[in-house]
Structure formats: structure tokens, C-alpha cells
Short mmCIF file of C-alpha atoms in Angstrom, two decimals:
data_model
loop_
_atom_site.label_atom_id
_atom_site.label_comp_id
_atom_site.label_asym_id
_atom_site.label_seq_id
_atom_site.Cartn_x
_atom_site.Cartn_y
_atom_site.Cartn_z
CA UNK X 9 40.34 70.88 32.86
CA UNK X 10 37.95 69.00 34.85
CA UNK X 11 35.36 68.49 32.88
CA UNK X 12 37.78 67.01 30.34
CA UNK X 13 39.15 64.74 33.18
CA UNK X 14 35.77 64.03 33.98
CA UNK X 15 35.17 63.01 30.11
CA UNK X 16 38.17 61.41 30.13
CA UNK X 17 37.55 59.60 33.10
CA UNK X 18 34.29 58.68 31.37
CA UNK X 19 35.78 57.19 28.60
CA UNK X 20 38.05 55.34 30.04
CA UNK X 21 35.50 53.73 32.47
CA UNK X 22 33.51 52.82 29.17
CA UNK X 23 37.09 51.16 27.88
CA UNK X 24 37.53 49.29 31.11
CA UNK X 25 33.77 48.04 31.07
CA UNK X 26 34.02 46.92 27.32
CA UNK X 27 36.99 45.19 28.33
CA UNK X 28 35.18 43.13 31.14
CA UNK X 29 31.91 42.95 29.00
CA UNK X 30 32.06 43.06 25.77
CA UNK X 31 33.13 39.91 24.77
CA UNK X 32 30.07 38.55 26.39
CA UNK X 33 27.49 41.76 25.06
CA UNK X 34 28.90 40.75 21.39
CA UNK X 35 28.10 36.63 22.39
CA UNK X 36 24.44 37.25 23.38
CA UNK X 37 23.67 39.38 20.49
CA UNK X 38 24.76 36.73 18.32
CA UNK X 39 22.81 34.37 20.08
CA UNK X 40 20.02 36.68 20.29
CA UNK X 41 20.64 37.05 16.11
CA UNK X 42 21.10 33.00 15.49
CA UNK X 43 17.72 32.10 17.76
CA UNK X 44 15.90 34.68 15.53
CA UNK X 45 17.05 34.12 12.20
CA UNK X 46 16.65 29.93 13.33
CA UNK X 47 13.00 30.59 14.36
CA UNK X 48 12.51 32.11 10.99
CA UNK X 49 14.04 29.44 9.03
CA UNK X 50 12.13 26.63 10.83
CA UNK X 51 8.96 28.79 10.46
CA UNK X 52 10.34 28.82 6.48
CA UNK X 53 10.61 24.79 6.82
CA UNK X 54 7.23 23.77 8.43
CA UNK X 55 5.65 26.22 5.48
CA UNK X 56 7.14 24.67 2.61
CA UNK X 57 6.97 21.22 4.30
CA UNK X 58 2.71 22.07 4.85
CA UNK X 59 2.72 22.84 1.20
CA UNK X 60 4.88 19.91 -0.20
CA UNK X 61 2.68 17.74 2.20
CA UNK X 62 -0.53 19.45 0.74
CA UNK X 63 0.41 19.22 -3.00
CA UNK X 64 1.55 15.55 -2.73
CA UNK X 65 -2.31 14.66 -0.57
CA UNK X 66 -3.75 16.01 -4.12
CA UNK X 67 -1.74 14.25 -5.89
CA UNK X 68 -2.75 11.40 -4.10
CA UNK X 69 -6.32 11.83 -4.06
CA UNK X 70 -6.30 12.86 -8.19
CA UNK X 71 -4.63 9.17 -8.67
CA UNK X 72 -7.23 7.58 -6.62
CA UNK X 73 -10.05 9.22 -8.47
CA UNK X 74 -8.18 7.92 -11.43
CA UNK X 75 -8.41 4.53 -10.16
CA UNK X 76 -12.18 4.00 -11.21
CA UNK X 77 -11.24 4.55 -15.12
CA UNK X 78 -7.66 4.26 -16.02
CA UNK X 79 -6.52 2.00 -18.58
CA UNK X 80 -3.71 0.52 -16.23
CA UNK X 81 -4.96 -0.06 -12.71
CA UNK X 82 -2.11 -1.36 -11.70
CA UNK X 83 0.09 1.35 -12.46
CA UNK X 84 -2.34 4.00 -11.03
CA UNK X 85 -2.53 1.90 -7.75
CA UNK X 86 1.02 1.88 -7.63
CA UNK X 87 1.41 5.41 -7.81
CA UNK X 88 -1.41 6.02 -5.42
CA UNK X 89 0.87 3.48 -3.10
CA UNK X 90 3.89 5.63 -3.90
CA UNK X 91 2.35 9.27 -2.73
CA UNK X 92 0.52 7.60 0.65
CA UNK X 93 4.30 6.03 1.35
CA UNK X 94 5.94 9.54 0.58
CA UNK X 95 3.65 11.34 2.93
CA UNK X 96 4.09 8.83 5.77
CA UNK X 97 8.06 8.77 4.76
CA UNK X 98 8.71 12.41 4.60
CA UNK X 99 5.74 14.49 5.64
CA UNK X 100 4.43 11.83 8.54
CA UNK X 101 4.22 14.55 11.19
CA UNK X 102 1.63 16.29 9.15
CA UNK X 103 -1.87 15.47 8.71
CA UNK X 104 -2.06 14.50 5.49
CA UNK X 105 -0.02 11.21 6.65
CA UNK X 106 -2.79 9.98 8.69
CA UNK X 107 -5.56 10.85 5.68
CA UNK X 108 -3.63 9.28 2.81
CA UNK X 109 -3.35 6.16 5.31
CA UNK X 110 -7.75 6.31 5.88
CA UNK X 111 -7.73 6.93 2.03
CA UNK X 112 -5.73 4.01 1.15
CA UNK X 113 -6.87 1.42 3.27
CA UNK X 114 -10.33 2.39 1.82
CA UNK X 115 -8.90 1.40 -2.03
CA UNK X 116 -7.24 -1.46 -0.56
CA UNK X 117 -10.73 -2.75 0.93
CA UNK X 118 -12.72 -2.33 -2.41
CA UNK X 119 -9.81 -4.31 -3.68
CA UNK X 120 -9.67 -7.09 -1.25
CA UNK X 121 -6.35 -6.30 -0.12
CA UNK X 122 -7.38 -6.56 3.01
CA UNK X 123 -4.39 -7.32 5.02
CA UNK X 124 -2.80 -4.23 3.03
CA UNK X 125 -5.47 -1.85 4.42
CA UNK X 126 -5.57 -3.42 8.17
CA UNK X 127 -1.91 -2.00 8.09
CA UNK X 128 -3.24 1.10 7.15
CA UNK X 129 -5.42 1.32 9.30
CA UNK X 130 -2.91 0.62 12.14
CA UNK X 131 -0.69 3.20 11.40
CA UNK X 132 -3.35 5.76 11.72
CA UNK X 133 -3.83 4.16 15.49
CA UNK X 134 -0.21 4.43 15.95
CA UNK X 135 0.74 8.25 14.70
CA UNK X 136 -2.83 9.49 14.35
CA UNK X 137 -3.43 12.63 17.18
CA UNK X 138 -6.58 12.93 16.82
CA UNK X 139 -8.59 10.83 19.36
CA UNK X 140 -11.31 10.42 16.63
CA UNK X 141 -9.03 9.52 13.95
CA UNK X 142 -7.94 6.79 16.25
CA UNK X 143 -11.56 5.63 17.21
CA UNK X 144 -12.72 6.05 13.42
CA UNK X 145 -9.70 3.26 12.42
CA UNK X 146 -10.02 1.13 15.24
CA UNK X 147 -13.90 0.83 13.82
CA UNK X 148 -12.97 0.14 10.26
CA UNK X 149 -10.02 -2.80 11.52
CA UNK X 150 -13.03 -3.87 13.37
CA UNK X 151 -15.39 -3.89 10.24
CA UNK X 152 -12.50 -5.59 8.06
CA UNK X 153 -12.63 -8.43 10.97
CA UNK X 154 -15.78 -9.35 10.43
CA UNK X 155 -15.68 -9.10 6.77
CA UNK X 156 -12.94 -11.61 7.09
CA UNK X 157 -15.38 -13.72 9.00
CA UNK X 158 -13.85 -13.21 12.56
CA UNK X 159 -16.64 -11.81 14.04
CA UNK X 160 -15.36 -12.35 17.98
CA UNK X 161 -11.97 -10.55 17.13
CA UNK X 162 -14.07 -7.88 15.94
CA UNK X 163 -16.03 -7.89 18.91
CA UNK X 164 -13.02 -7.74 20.96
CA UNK X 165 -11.58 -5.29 19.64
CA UNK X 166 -14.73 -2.91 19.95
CA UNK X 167 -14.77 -3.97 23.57
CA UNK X 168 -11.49 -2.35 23.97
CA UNK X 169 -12.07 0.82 22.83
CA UNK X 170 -15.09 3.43 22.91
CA UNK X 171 -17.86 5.15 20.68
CA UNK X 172 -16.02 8.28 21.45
CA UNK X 173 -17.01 10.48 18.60
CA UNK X 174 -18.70 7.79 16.35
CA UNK X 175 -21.77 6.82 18.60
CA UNK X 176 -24.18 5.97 15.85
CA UNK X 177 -21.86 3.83 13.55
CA UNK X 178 -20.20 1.85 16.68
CA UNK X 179 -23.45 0.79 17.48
CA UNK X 180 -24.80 -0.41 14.47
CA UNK X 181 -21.04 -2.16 13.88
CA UNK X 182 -21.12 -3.54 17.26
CA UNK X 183 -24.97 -4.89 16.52
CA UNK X 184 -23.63 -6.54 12.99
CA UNK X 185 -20.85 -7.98 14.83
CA UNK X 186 -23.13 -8.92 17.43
CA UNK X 187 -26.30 -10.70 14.96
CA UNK X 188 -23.38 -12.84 13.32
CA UNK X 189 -22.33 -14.41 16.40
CA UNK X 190 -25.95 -14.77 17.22
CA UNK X 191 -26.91 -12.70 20.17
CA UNK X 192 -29.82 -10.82 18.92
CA UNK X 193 -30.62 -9.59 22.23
CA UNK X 194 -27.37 -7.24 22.60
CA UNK X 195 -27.29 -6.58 18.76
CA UNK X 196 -31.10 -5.55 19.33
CA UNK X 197 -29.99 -3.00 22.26
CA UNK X 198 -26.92 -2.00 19.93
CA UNK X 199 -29.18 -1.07 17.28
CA UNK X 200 -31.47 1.15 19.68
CA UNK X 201 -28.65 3.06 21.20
CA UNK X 202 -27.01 3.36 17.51
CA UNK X 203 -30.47 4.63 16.29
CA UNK X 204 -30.51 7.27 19.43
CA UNK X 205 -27.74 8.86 18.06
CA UNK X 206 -28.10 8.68 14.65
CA UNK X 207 -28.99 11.35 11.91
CA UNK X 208 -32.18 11.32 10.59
CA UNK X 209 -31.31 9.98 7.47
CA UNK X 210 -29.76 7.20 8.62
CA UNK X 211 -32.57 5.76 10.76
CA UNK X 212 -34.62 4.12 8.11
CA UNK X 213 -31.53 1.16 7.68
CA UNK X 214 -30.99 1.36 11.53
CA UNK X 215 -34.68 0.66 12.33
CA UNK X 216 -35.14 -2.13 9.75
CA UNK X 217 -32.19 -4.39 11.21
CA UNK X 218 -33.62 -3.88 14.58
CA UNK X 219 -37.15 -4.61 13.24
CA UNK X 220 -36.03 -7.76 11.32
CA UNK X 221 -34.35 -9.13 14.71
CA UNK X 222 -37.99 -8.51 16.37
CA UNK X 223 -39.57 -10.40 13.68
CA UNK X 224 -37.24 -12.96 14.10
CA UNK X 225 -37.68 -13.78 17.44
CA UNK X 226 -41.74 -13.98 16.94
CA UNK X 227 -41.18 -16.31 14.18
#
């Protein structure tokens, strides 16, 4: 008899603690369960949503290859301009956002839409995360200044940020930008630092504008 009033006891102590507890056991492991099965779906989402993003950046790039021989430009660009906008719509925290952006402002510049691609180019600055991404479109609005013959604004605006990852072509920009306002002696010390840091291959153009600004001055 007493071990079955100890079991009894027993039981009845598990009653009284399921009565005090349970309520709240049951509400944890359903939290427990919903945090789980939420990480999973949102693990589900950012796949599919890499993918989409993905598929849509080839689509983009196929139409822009497309560009240089289809029958209707016009309707080729606008589909190109309908993908980019799609990605920076509804897949603008991926990366493909920021590369559809340097991909179209590149079209729009062979185009002359250069306005168009400036605004490109500024939403990479804004929602680009990459501090060379950043640099990279700050030195194209920069080269799309000067094309547009404001050579000062371009100036400026390479004043206010860095070389960063880009030594080589910030230098030689900054020396263009430099020769067309007509201070050879800084665009002459541009092109030396961009030559320092450039690739091999790309020293032949980099020493001839520096040469031809030497030559210049002994003439």
C-alpha cells in the first residue's frame, strides 16, 4: 500500500504540476515550432528570391547582347529597361540590382542617354554595399561629367571621394579631367601615380598622355 500511495502521490504531483505548467510548456513549444518552421520558410524565400533575381540578371544581360543586332532597338531597349526596373523593384536587396543598374547606365552612355545613365549610376551610390561598387560609379558619373563638358564638376566630384579600389583608372580620370581644364602639371603627376598602379598592359596609353604633356610643355 505504500508504494501505491507513493505512485499515487506521484501522479498526482505530475497532475498538479501540469496544471501550473502546462499551459505555458505547450506555449513555448509552439513558439519553439513557429520560430523553426519561420526560419525555414524565410530560408525558402531568400532561395527562390536569389534565383528569380538570378534568372531575371540573364534575362537582362541576353536582351542587352541583343541590343547590338536586333531588328527593333527600341523594343529590345525597352525590355532591357523593364528587367533592370524589376530587379531594382522587387529583387533590390540583392546584388543583381546594383549590376543591372552598372549594366544599364553603360547602354544608356553608348546611347547618349546620358542623364538616364547618371541616374543609374546614382542608385548604385545610394543602395550599392560594396565600397567599390560605390567608388567604381562615383568614377563613371565623374567620366559622364566631363563628357558632358563639365570638367570642374567632374573634378569635384573626384575630390570628394577616393581611389579606394580603382587606383590606376582614378588617376588617369582625374589627369583627363585635369588636361581639359588645363593644369598639365597635376594631370602630369595624375598620370605617374595612375601609371604606378597600373597593369602592365595598360601602361603603354598611360605613358603616352603623360609623354605628350612633356612634349607639350618643351614646345
Amino acid at each position: 500500500m505504500a508504494e501505491l500511495r507513493t505512485e499515487e502521490e506521484q501522479i498526482e504531483a505530475i497532475k498538479n504540476w501540469w496544471k501550473e505548467n502546462g499551459r505555458s510548456l505547450l506555449l513555448a513549444i509552439v513558439v519553439a515550432l513557429a520560430a523553426v518552421l519561420g526560419w525555414q520558410g524565410w530560408q525558402k524565400r531568400q532561395a527562390a528570391q536569389a534565383t528569380n533575381a538570378s534568372i531575371t540578371y540573364q534575362e537582362l544581360v541576353d536582351a542587352v547582347l541583343a541590343l547590338r543586332s536586333a531588328p527593333d532597338v527600341d523594343a529590345q531597349r525597352a525590355t532591357a529597361e523593364h528587367l533592370a526596373g524589376t530587379l531594382k523593384s522587387d529583387y533590390s536587396d540583392s546584388g543583381y540590382a546594383v549590376l543591372a543598374s552598372l549594366l544599364m547606365a553603360k547602354v544608356n552612355v553608348d546611347n547618349g542617354a546620358f542623364d538616364k545613365a547618371l541616374d543609374d549610376l546614382g542608385w548604385v551610390q545610394q543602395n550599392a554595399e560594396q565600397d567599390e561598387l560605390k567608388q567604381l560609379a562615383l568614377q563613371r558619373i565623374a567620366r559622364i561629367r566631363l563628357a558632358q563638358g563639365d570638367a570642374e564638376g567632374a573634378r569635384d566630384l573626384l575630390k570628394s571621394g577616393d581611389a579606394g579600389y580603382f587606383t590606376a583608372a582614378y588617376e588617369e580620370l582625374l589627369g583627363d579631367v585635369l588636361v581639359a581644364l588645363g593644369d598639365e602639371a597635376e594631370a602630369r603627376k595624375a598620370y605617374e601615380k595612375a601609371l604606378a598602379a597600373a597593369a602592365p598592359q595598360a601602361q603603354a596609353v598611360l605613358q603616352m598622355k603623360r609623354d605628350d604633356l612633356a612634349q607639350g610643355d618643351e614646345s
